[in-house]
XYZ file of C-alpha atoms in Angstrom:
137
model
C 85.417 29.586 127.392
C 83.688 32.450 129.190
C 84.208 32.846 132.920
C 81.074 31.988 134.890
C 79.532 35.308 135.891
C 75.951 34.111 136.286
C 75.842 35.499 139.859
C 76.524 38.976 138.410
C 73.562 38.922 136.003
C 71.063 41.601 136.901
C 72.811 44.531 138.565
C 76.352 43.238 137.987
C 76.954 43.464 141.728
C 76.255 47.219 141.723
C 72.854 48.153 143.216
C 73.159 51.606 141.604
C 72.561 49.983 138.208
C 69.166 48.672 139.340
C 68.199 52.204 140.409
C 69.179 53.446 136.944
C 67.100 50.694 135.256
C 69.986 48.552 133.918
C 70.017 44.749 134.044
C 72.714 42.487 132.568
C 71.075 39.566 130.806
C 73.675 37.826 128.617
C 77.415 37.467 128.294
C 80.074 35.383 126.596
C 83.834 35.435 126.453
C 84.742 39.099 126.041
C 81.250 40.596 125.730
C 78.206 41.445 127.848
C 74.704 42.711 127.072
C 72.187 44.474 129.257
C 68.624 45.694 128.980
C 68.255 49.302 130.020
C 64.961 51.030 130.692
C 66.173 54.327 132.192
C 64.377 55.321 135.366
C 63.490 58.869 136.402
C 66.610 58.776 138.589
C 68.718 58.476 135.401
C 67.115 61.575 133.873
C 67.600 65.313 134.102
C 64.702 67.729 134.847
C 63.822 67.796 131.118
C 63.115 64.047 131.166
C 66.077 62.878 129.080
C 68.876 60.645 130.344
C 71.561 62.750 132.019
C 74.832 62.708 130.089
C 76.870 61.493 133.050
C 74.665 58.430 133.464
C 75.885 57.174 130.091
C 79.390 57.144 131.579
C 78.257 54.885 134.430
C 76.466 52.573 131.988
C 79.386 52.334 129.558
C 81.855 51.723 132.380
C 79.702 48.952 133.854
C 79.190 47.236 130.478
C 82.895 47.326 129.654
C 83.842 46.094 133.125
C 81.424 43.155 132.842
C 82.741 42.314 129.345
C 86.361 42.461 130.531
C 85.580 40.258 133.523
C 84.042 37.655 131.220
C 87.371 37.387 129.374
C 89.536 37.002 132.493
C 90.357 34.067 134.728
C 88.594 33.724 138.064
C 90.212 36.065 140.588
C 91.549 38.499 137.968
C 90.077 42.000 138.042
C 90.038 45.217 136.019
C 90.025 48.860 137.074
C 89.074 51.768 134.837
C 92.010 53.896 133.686
C 90.259 55.957 131.010
C 86.686 56.281 129.784
C 85.282 58.383 126.964
C 81.840 58.385 125.413
C 79.599 60.269 123.049
C 75.857 60.714 123.191
C 74.497 60.561 119.636
C 70.794 61.031 120.395
C 68.711 61.603 123.491
C 66.832 58.854 125.293
C 63.914 59.091 127.718
C 62.866 57.454 130.962
C 61.277 54.077 130.258
C 62.680 53.791 126.734
C 63.811 50.251 125.866
C 67.559 50.284 125.222
C 70.227 47.619 124.703
C 73.743 48.070 126.077
C 76.687 45.992 124.839
C 80.288 45.984 126.027
C 83.050 44.205 124.084
C 86.743 43.553 124.554
C 88.754 44.978 121.649
C 92.155 43.850 122.908
C 93.333 42.183 126.099
C 97.008 42.144 127.087
C 98.677 40.920 130.243
C 98.166 44.233 132.007
C 95.775 46.386 129.948
C 92.358 45.811 128.375
C 90.805 47.972 125.652
C 87.039 47.923 125.350
C 84.105 49.502 123.549
C 80.464 49.851 124.524
C 77.309 50.886 122.702
C 73.750 51.814 123.599
C 71.082 51.203 120.925
C 67.361 51.900 120.944
C 64.596 49.484 119.906
C 65.083 50.422 116.247
C 68.807 49.592 116.571
C 69.701 53.264 116.200
C 72.901 54.219 118.005
C 72.176 56.299 121.112
C 75.655 56.399 122.668
C 79.077 54.826 122.214
C 82.065 54.620 124.487
C 85.632 53.383 124.723
C 87.694 52.536 127.752
C 91.125 51.446 128.883
C 91.326 49.214 131.941
C 94.182 48.061 134.148
C 94.210 44.271 134.406
C 95.077 43.021 137.875
C 96.019 39.354 137.756
C 95.661 37.276 140.896
C 98.886 36.058 142.406
C 99.737 32.439 141.541
């Protein structure tokens, strides 16, 4: 059963995500989805989403997905994050972000994240390794 993260829907507890145009809308055990309409703040002077912003988005989606697979009080911290931008996206473009747990061990979580456009074309993909910090019994 998925951990109750309803209070984290929206900005996931990170106001920066709202400024970038990201809003988490759904989750289940080991996955999370967000709607992303990049704002001008997320874009470079040419009007396309800045490459580094994808890193923030992937990290947030994977963190939310990992949290949904953990017990209350357990946390994750990013150890490694890599991502590729496949095609450019623009401010205001309707995008869908999804983070998923690939494998969860007692101390490490492996995750993947994707960004797709309205035609389901892949815009960006990422992978991450996270340290799992279990609460003390």
